[in-house]
mmCIF file with all atom_site columns, C-alpha atoms in Angstrom:
data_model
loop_
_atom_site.group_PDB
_atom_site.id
_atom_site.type_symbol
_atom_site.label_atom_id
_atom_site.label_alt_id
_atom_site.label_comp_id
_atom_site.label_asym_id
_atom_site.label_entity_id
_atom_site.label_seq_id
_atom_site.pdbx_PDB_ins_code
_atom_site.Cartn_x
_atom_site.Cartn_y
_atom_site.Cartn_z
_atom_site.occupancy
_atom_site.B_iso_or_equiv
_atom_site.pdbx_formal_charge
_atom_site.auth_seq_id
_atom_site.auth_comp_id
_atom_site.auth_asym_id
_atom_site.auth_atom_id
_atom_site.pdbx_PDB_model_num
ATOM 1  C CA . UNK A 1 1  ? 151.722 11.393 37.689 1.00 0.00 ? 1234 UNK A CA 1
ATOM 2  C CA . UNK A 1 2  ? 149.215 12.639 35.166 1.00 0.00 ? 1235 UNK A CA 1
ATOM 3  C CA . UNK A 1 3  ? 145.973 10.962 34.768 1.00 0.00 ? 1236 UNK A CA 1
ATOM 4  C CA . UNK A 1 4  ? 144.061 13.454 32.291 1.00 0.00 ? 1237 UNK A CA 1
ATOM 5  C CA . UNK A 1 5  ? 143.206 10.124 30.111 1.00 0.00 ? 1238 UNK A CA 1
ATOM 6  C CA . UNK A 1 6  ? 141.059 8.233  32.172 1.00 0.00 ? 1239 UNK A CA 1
ATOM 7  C CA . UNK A 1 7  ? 137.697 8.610  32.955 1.00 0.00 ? 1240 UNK A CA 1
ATOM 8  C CA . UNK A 1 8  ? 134.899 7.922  35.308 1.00 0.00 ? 1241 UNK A CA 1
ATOM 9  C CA . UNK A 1 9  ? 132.262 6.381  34.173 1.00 0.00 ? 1242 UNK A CA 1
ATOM 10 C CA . UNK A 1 10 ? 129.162 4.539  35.979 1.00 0.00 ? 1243 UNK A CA 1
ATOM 11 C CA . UNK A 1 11 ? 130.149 1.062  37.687 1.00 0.00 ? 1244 UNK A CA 1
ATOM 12 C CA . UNK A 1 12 ? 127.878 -0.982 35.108 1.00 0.00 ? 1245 UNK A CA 1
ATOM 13 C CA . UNK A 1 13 ? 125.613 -0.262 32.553 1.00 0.00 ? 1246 UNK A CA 1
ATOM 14 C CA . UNK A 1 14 ? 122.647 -0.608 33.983 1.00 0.00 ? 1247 UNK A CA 1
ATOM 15 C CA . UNK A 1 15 ? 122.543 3.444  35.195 1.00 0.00 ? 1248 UNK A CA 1
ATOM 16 C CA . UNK A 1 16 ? 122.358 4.068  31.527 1.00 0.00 ? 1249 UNK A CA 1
ATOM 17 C CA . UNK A 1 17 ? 119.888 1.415  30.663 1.00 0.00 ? 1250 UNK A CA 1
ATOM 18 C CA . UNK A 1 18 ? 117.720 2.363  33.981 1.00 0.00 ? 1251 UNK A CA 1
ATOM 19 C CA . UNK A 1 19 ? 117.985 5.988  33.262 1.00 0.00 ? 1252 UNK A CA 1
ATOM 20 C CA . UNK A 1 20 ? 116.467 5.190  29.281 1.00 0.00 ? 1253 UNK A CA 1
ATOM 21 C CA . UNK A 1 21 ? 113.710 3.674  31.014 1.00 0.00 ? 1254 UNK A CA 1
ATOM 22 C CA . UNK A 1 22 ? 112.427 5.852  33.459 1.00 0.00 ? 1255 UNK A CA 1
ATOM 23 C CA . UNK A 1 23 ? 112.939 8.653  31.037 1.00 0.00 ? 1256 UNK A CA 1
ATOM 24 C CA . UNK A 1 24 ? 110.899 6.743  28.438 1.00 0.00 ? 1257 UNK A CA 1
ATOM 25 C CA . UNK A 1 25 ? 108.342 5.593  31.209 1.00 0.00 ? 1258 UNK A CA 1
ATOM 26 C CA . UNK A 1 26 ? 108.303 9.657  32.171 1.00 0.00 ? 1259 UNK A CA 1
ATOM 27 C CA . UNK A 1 27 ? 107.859 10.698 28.970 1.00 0.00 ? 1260 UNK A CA 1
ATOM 28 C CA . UNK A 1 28 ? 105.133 8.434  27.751 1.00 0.00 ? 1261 UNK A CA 1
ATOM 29 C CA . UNK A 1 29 ? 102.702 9.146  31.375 1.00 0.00 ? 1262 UNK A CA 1
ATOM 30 C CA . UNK A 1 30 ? 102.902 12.903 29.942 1.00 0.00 ? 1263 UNK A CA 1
ATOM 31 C CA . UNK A 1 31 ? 102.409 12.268 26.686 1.00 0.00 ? 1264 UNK A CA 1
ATOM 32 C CA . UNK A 1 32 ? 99.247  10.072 27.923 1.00 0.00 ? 1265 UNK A CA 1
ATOM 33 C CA . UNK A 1 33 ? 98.073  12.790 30.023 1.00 0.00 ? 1266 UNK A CA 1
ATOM 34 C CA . UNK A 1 34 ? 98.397  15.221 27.273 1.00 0.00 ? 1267 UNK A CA 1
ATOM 35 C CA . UNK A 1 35 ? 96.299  12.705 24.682 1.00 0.00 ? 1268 UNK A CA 1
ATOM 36 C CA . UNK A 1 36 ? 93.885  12.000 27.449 1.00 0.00 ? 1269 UNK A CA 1
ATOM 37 C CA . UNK A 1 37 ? 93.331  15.934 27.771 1.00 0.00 ? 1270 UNK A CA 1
ATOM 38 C CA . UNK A 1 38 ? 93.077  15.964 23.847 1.00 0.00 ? 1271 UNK A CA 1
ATOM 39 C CA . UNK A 1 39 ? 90.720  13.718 23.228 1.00 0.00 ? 1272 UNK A CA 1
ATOM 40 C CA . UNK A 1 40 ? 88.604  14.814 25.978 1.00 0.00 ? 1273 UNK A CA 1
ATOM 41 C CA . UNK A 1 41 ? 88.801  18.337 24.627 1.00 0.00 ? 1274 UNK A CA 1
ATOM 42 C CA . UNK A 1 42 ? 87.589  17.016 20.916 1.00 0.00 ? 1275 UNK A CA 1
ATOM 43 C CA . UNK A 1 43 ? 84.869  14.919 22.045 1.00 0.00 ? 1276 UNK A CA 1
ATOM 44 C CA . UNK A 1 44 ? 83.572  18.110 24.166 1.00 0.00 ? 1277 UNK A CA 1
ATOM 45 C CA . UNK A 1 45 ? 84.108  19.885 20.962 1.00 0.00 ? 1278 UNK A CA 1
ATOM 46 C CA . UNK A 1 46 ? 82.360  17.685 18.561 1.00 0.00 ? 1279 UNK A CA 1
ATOM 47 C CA . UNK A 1 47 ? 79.376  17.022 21.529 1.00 0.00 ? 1280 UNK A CA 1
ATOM 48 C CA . UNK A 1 48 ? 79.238  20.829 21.079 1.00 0.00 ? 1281 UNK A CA 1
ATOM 49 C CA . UNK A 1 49 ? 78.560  21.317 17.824 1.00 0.00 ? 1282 UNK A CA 1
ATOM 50 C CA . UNK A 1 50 ? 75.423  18.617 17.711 1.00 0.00 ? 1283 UNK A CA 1
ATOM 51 C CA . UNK A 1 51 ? 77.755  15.127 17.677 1.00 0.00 ? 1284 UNK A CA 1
ATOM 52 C CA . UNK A 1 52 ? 75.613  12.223 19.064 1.00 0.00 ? 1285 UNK A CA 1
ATOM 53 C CA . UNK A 1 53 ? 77.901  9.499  20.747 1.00 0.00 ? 1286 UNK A CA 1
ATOM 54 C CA . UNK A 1 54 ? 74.908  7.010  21.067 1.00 0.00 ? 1287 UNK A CA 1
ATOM 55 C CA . UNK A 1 55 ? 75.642  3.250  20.787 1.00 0.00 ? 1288 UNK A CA 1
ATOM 56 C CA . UNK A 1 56 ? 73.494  2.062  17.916 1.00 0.00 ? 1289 UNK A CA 1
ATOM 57 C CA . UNK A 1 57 ? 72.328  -1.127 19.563 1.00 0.00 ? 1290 UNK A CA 1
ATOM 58 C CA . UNK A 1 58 ? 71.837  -0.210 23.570 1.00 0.00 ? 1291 UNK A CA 1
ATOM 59 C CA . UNK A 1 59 ? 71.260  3.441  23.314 1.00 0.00 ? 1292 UNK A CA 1
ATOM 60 C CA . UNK A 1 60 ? 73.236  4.697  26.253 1.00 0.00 ? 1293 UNK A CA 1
ATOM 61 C CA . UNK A 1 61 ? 75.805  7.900  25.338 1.00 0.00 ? 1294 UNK A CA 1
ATOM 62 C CA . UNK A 1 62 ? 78.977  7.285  25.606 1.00 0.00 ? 1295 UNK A CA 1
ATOM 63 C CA . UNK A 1 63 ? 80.399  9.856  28.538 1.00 0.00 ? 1296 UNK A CA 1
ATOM 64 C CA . UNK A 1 64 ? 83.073  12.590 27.720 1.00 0.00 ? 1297 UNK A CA 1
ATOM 65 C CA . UNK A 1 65 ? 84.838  10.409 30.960 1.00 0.00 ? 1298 UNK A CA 1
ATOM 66 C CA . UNK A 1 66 ? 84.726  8.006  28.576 1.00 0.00 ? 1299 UNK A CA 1
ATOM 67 C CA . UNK A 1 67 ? 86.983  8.822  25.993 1.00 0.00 ? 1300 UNK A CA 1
ATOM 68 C CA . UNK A 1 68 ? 89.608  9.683  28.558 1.00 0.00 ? 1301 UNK A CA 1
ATOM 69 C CA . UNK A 1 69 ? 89.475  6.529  30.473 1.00 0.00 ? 1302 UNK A CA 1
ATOM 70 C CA . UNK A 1 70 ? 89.851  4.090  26.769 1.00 0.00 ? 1303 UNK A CA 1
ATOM 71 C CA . UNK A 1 71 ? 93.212  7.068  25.642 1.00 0.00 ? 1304 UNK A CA 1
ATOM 72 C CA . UNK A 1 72 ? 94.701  6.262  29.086 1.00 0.00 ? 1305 UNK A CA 1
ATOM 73 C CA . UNK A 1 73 ? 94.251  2.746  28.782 1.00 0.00 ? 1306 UNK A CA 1
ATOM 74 C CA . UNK A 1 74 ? 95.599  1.913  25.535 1.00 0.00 ? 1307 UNK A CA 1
ATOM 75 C CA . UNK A 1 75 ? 98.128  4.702  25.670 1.00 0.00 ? 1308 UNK A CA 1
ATOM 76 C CA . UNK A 1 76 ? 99.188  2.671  29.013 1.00 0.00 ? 1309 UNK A CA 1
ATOM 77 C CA . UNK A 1 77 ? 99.523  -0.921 27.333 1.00 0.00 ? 1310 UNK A CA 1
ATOM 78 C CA . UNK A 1 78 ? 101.461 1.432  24.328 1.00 0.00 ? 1311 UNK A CA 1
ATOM 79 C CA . UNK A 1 79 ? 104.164 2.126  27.378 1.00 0.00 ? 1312 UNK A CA 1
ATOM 80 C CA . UNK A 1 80 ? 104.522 -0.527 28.705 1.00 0.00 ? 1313 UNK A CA 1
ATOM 81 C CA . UNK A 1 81 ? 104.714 -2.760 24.987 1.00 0.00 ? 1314 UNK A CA 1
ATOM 82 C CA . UNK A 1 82 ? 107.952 0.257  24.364 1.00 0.00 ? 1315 UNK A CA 1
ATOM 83 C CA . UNK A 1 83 ? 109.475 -0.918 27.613 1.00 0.00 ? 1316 UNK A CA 1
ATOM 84 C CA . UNK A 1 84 ? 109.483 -3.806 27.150 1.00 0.00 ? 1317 UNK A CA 1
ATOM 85 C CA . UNK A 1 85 ? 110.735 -3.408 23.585 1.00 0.00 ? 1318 UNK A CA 1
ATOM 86 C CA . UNK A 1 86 ? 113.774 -1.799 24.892 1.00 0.00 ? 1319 UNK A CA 1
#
């Protein structure tokens, strides 16, 4: 008997549909690390060179912890808004 023509494949399609999602759920945390780095590395930059992150009306200065904290965030809700878009 020769059975070159079939083929194993997974049982359902979920394996394909789970592996999309953790790959796209991997993908965006290290993306969001790497933009967290970035824009921690440009506000260092720019507070460098003379930039003054003050908030007009209270005064404080915005911290360089800051700027990562609000990129994680909102780079966070961006994940989780492309999972559930898939």
């Amino acid at each position: 008997m020769d059975d070159t023509g079939v083929v194993a494949g997974p049982a359902s399609g979920r394996t394909g549909h789970t592996h999309r999602l953790r790959g796209l759920a991997g993908t965006g945390f290290i993306a969001t690390l790497a933009a967290m780095v970035a824009t921690t590395l440009a506000a260092g930059l720019a507070q460098a060179v003379g930039v003054d992150f003050e908030v007009p009306d209270g005064g404080e200065t915005i911290p360089l912890s800051g700027f990562a904290v609000v990129t994680g965030f909102f780079s966070v809700v961006g994940i989780v808004i492309a999972v559930a878009l898939l």
